[in-house]
Short mmCIF file of C-alpha atoms and ligand atoms in Angstrom, two decimals:
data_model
loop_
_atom_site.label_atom_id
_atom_site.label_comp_id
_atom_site.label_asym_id
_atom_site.label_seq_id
_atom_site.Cartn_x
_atom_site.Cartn_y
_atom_site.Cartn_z
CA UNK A 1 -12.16 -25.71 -12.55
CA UNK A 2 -10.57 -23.67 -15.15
CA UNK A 3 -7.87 -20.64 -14.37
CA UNK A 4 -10.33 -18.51 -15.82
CA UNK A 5 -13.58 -18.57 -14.24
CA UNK A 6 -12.48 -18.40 -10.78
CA UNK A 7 -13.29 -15.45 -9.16
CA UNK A 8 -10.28 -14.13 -6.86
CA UNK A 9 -10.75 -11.82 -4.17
CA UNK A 10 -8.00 -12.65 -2.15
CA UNK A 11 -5.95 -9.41 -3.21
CA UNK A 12 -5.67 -6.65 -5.81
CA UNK A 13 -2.44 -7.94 -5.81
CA UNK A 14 -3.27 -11.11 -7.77
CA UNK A 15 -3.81 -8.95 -11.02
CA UNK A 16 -2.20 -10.73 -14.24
CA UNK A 17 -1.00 -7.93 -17.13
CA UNK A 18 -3.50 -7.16 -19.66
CA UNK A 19 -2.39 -7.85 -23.26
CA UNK A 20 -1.46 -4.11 -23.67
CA UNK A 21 0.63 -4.18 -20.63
CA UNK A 22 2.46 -7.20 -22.03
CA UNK A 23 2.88 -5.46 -25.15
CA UNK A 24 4.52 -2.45 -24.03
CA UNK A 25 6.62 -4.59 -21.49
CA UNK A 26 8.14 -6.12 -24.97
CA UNK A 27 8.74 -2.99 -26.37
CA UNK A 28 10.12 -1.23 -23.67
CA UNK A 29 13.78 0.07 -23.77
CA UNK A 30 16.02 -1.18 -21.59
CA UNK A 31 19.76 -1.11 -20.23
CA UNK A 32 21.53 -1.88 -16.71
CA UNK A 33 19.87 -0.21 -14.22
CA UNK A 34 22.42 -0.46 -11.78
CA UNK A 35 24.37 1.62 -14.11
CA UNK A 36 21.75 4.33 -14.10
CA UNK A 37 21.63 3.18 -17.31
CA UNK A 38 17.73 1.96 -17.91
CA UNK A 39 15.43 4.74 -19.52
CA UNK A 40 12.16 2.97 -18.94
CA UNK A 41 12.78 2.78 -14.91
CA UNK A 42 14.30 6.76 -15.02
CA UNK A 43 11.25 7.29 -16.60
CA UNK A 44 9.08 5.86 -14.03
CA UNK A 45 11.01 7.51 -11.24
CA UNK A 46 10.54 10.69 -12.34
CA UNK A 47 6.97 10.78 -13.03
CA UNK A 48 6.25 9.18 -9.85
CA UNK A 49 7.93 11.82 -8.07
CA UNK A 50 6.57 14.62 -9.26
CA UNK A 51 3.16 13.09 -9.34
CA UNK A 52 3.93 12.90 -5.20
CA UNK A 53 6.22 16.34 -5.63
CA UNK A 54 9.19 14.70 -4.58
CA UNK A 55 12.58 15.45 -5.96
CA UNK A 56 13.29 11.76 -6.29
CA UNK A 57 12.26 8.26 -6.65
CA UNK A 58 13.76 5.06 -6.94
CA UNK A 59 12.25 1.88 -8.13
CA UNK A 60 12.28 -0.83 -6.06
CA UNK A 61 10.57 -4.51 -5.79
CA UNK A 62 8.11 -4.61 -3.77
CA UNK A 63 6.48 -2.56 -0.89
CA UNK A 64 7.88 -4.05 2.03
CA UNK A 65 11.48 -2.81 0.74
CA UNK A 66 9.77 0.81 -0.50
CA UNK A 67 8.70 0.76 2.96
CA UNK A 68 11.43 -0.55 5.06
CA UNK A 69 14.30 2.01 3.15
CA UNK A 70 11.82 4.48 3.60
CA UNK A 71 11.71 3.84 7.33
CA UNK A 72 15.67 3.73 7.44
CA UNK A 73 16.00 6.99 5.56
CA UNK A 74 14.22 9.03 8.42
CA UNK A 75 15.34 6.86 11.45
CA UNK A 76 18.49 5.60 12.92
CA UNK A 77 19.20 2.11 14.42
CA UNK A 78 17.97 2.31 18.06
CA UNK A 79 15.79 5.03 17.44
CA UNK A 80 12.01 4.10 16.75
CA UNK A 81 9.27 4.76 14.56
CA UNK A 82 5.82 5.15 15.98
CA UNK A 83 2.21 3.77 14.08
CA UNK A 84 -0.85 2.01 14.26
CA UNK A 85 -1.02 -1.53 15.70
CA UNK A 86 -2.71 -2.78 12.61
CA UNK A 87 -0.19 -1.10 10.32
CA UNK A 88 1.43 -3.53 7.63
CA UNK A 89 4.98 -1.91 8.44
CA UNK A 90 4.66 -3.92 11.92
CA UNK A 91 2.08 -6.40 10.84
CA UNK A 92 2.97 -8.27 7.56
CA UNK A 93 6.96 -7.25 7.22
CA UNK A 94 7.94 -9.56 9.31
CA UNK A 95 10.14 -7.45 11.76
CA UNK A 96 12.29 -5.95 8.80
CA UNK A 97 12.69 -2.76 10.91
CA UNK A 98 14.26 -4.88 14.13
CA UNK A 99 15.58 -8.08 11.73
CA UNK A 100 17.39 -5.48 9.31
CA UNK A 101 17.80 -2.12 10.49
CA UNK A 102 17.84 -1.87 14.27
CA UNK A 103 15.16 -0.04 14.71
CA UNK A 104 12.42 -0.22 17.56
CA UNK A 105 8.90 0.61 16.73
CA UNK A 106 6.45 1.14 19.11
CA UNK A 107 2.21 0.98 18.11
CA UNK A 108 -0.53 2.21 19.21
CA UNK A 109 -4.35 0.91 18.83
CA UNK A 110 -6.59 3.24 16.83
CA UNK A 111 -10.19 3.23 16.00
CA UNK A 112 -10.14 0.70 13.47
CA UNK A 113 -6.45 1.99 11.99
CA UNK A 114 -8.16 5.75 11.15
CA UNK A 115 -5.04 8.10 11.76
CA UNK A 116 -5.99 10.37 14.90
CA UNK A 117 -2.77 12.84 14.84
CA UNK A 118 -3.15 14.25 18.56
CA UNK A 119 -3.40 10.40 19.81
CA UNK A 120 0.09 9.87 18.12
CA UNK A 121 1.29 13.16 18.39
CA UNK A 122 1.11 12.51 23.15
CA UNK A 123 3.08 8.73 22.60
CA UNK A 124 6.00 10.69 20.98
CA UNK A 125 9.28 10.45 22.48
CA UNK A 126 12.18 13.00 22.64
CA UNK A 127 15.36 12.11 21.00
CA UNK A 128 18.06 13.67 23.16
CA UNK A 129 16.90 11.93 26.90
CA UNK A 130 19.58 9.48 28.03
CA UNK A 131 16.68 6.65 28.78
CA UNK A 132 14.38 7.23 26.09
CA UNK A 133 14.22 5.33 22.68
CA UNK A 134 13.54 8.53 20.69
CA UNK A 135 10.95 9.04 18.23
CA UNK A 136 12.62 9.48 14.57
CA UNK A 137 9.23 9.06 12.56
CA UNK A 138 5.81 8.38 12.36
CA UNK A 139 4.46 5.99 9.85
CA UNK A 140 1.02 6.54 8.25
CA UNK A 141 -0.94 3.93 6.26
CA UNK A 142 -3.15 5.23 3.25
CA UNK A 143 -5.21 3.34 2.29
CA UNK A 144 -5.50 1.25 5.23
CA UNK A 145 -5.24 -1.89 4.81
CA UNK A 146 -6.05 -3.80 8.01
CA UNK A 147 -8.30 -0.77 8.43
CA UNK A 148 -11.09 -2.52 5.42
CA UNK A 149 -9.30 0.03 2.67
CA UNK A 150 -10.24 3.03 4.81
CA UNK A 151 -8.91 6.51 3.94
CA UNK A 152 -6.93 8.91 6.32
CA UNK A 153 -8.84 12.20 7.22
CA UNK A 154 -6.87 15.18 5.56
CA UNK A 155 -7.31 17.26 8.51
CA UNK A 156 -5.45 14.64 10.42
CA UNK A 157 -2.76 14.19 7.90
CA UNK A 158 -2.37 18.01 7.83
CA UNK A 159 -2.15 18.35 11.62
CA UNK A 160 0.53 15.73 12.07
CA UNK A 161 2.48 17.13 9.07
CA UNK A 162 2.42 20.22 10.29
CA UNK A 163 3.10 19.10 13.68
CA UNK A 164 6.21 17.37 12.83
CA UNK A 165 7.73 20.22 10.41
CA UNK A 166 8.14 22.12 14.11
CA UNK A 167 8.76 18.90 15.91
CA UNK A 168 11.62 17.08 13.53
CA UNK A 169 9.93 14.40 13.42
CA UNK A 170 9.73 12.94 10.26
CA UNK A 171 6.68 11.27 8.35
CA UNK A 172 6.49 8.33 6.33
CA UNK A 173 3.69 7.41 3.95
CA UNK A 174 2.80 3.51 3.53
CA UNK A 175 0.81 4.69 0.25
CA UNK A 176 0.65 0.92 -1.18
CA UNK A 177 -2.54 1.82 -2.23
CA UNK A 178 -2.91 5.55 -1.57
CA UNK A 179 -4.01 5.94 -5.71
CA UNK A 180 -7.02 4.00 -4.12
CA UNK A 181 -7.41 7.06 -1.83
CA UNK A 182 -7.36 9.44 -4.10
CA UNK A 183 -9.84 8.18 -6.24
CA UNK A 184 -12.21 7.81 -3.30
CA UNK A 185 -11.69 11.08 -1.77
CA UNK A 186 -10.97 12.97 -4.32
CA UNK A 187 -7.88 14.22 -3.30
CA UNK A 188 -5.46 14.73 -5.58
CA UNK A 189 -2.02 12.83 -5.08
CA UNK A 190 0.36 15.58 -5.09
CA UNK A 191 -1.25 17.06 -1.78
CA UNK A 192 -0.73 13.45 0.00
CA UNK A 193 2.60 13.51 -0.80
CA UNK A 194 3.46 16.42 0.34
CA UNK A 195 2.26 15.70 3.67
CA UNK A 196 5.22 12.89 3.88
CA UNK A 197 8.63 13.25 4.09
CA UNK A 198 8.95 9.28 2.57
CA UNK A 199 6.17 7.26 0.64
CA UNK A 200 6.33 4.15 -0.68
CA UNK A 201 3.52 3.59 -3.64
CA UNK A 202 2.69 0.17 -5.52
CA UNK A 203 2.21 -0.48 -9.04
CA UNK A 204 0.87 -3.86 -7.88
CA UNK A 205 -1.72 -3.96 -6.15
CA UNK A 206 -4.86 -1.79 -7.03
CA UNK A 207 -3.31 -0.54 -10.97
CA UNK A 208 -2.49 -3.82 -11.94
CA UNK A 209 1.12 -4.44 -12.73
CA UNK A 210 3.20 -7.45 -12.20
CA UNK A 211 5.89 -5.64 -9.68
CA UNK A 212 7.03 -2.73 -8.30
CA UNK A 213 6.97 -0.32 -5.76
CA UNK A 214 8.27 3.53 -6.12
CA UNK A 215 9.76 5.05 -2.95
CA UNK A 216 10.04 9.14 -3.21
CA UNK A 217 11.51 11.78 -1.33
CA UNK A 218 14.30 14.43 -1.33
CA UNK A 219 17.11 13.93 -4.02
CA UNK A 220 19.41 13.47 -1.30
CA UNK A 221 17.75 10.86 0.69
CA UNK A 222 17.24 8.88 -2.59
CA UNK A 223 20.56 8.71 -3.20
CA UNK A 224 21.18 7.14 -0.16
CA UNK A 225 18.07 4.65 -0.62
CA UNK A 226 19.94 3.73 -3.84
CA UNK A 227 22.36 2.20 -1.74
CA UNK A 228 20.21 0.60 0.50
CA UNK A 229 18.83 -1.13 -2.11
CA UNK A 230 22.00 -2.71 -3.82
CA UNK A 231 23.07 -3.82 -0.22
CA UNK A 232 19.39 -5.95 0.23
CA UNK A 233 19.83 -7.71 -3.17
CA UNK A 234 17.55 -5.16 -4.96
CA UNK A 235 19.33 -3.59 -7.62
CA UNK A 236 17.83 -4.86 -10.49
CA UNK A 237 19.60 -4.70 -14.37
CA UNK A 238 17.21 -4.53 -17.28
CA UNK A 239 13.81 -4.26 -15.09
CA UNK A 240 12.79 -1.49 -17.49
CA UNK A 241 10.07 -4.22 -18.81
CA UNK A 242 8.63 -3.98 -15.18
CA UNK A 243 8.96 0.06 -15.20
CA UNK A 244 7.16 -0.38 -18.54
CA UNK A 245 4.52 -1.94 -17.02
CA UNK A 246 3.84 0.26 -14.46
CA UNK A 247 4.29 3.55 -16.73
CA UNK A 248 1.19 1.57 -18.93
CA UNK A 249 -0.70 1.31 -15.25
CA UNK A 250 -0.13 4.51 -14.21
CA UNK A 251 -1.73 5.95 -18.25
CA UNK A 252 -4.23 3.08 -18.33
CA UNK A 253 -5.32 1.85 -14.99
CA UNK A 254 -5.83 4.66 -12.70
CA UNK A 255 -9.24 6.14 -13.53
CA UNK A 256 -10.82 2.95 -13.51
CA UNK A 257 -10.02 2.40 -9.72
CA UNK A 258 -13.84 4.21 -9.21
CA UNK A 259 -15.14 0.79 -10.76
CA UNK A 260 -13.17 -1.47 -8.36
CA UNK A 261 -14.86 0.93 -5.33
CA UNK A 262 -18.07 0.74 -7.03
CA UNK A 263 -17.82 -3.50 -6.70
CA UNK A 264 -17.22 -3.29 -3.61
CA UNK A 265 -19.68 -0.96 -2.36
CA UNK A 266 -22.13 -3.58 -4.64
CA UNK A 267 -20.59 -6.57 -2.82
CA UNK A 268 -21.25 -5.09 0.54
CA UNK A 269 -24.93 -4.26 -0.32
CA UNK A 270 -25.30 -7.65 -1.10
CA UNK A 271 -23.72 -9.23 2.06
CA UNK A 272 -25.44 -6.96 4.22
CA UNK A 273 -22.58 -5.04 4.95
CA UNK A 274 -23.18 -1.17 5.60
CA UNK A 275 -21.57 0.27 2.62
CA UNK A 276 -20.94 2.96 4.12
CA UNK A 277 -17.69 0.63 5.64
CA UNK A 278 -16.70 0.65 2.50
CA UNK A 279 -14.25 3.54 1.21
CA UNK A 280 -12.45 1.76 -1.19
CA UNK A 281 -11.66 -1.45 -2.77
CA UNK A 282 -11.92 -3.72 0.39
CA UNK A 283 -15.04 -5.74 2.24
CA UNK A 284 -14.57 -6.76 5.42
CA UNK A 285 -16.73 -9.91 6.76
CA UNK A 286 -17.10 -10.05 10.92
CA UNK A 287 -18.02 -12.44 13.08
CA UNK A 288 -18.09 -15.52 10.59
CA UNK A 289 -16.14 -18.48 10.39
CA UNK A 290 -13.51 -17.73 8.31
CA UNK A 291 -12.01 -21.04 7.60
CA UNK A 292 -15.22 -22.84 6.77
CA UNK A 293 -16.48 -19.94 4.75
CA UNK A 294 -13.19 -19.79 2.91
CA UNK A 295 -13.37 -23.06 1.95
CA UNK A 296 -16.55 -23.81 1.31
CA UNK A 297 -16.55 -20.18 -1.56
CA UNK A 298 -12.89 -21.90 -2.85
CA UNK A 299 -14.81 -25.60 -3.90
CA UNK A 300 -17.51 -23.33 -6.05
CA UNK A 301 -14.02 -20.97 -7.48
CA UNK A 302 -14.31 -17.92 -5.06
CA UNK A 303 -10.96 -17.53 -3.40
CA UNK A 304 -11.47 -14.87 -0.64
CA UNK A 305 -8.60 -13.97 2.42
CA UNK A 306 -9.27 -14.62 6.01
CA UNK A 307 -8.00 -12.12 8.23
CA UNK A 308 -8.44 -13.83 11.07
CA UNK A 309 -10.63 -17.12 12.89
CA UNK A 310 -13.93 -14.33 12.17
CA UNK A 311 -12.67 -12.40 9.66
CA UNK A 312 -12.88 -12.58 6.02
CA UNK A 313 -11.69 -9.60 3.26
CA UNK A 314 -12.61 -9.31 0.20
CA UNK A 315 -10.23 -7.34 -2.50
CA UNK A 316 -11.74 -5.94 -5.73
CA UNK A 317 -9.62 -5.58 -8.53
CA UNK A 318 -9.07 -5.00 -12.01
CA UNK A 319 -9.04 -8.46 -13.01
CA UNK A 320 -13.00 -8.83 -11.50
CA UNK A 321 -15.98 -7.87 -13.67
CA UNK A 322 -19.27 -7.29 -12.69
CA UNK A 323 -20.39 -10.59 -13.70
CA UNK A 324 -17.54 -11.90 -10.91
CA UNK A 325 -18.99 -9.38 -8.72
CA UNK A 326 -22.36 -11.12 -8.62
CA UNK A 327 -21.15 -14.39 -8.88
CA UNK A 328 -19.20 -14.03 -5.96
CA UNK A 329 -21.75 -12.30 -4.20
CA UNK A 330 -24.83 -14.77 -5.13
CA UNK A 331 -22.35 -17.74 -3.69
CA UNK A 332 -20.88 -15.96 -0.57
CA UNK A 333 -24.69 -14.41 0.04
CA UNK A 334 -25.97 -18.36 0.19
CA UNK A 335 -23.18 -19.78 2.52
CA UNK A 336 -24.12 -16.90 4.77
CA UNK A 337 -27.54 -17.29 4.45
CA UNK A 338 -27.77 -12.88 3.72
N1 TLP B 401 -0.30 -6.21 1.23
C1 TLP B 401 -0.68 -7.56 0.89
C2 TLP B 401 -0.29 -8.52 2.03
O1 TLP B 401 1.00 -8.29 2.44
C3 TLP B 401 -1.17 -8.43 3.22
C4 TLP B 401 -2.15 -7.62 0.60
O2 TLP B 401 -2.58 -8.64 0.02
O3 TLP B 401 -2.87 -6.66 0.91
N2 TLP B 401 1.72 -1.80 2.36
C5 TLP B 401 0.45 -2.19 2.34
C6 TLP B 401 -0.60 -1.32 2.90
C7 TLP B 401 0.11 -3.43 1.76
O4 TLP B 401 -1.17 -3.81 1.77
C8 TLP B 401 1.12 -4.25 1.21
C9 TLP B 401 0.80 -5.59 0.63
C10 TLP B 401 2.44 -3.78 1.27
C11 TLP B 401 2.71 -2.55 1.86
C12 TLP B 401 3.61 -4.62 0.82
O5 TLP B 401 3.69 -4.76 -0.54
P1 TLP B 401 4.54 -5.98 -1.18
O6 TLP B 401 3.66 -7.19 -1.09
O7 TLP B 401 4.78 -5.51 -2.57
O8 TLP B 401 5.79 -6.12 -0.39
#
């Protein structure tokens, strides 16, 4: 079957760059970035952060490191941070926190990974008891992923920010796809950042560019990030072509996130799904067999993830057009007989 007519719902993250993107990636201006020295990356930084208003950002690979140095900015080896069993910091980062940084994290189980701040808010631990692993941070997922793309209730954001500016306990934002978020509530970006003390955002997933992740927060603590980046192999040198791709994203690609929601609200109509399960860009499939539905949509060119032995997700992206969108719901809606 050719490249082109599958249909891929594995992942927004799967994306290729559009034509434009590639053309502004060859015309972007470069230099050593690990001299400071690239203006297309600086660029990117700074936007980011004050689209979040942060004082800083730093460009970095991919999420798991936004993530992970966002984590060890706000929490010392043998303390811990504290999240949702289903969050991706704990779930697909393959113990970074413990592996890299020596530090604990402890989880708890949520209703389906929404963020309940009280329920958090009782498992935190004091940091000056001779016994206790103490609490450093609390790490929030937005858009959540394991969650089917659901958004985090403001109100509960709000209470555990404003819990933790009397507490000192810090919060860090796994906003991967928190632009998705936005969109869908309506909420404008600048107030989930400030709810955060760290956030790590994509540029690949959901707005389409090849790489990159931007991790914000104070001046200072960006600084420090900066090192923490060089040490894990991440400095990068002329990258601006990847900053320049993610500037175009950020110009291009944002508005149009409403369309991805829109498939996937259409998608869950026609799968029987209650749409109203759907907040974002995500479907999630229960109680079917994953592995033979997986395989049997992948022979007719729909490549969908499973979650687990009953669970299947489905990603919509910009690289899926309506005509994929009923393609891959006219195949998927036969092998489940919906
Ligand atoms: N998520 C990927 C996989 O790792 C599961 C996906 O296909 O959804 N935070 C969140 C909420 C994410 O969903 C992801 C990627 C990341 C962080 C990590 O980003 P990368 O892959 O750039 O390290």
């Amino acid at each position: 079957m050719a490249e082109h007519s599958l249909v891929d719902l594995r992942s927004d993250t799967v994306t290729r760059p559009t034509p434009a993107m590639r053309r502004v990636m060859a015309d972007a201006e470069v230099g050593d970035d690990v001299y400071g020295e690239d203006p297309s990356i600086t660029a990117l930084e700074e936007r980011v952060a004050a689209m979040f208003g942060h004082e800083a950002g730093l460009f970095v690979p991919s999420g798991t490191m936004g993530n992970q140095i966002g984590m060890r900015l706000v929490c010392e080896p043998g303390q811990e941070v504290l999240c949702d069993a289903d969050a991706h910091v704990v779930t697909y980062e393959m113990g970074a926190a413990a592996a890299i940084f020596g530090i604990s994290t402890r989880t708890v189980v949520s209703a389906g990974g929404r963020l309940d701040a009280a329920q958090l808010i009782e498992q935190v631990r004091p940091r000056d008891n001779w016994h206790l692993t103490g609490t450093a941070a609390i790490a929030v997922e937005n858009s959540h992923n394991r969650g089917g793309g659901l958004v985090q209730p403001l109100a509960e954001l709000q209470e555990l920010w404003n819990w933790s500016r009397r507490s000192g306990v810090a919060v860090h934002l796994d906003g991967a796809r928190v632009w998705n978020a936005s969109v869908a509530a309506g909420v404008d970006l600048l107030t989930y950042g400030r709810l955060a003390d760290t956030a790590s955002v994509c540029l690949s997933k959901g707005l389409g560019a090849p790489v990159g992740s931007v991790l914000v927060a104070s001046a200072e603590r960006i600084a420090t990030a900066r090192l923490w980046r060089k040490r894990l192999g991440g400095g990068m040198r002329q990258a601006g072509v990847l900053a320049a791709a993610g500037l175009h994203a950020l110009d291009h690609h944002l508005p149009r996130l409403a369309e991805d929601h829109e498939h996937a609200r259409l998608l869950a109509k026609r799968l029987g799904v209650d749409p109203a399960s759907v907040e974002t860009n995500m479907v999630v499939l229960d109680d079917v067999d994953a592995p033979m539905l997986a395989e049997a949509a992948k022979a007719q060119g729909v490549l969908i993830s499973q979650v687990s032995a009953r669970r299947i997700r489905l990603v919509t992206h910009l690289d899926v057009d309506r005509a994929g969108i009923d393609r891959a719901a006219d195949l998927l809606g036969g092998l489940l007989d919906r």
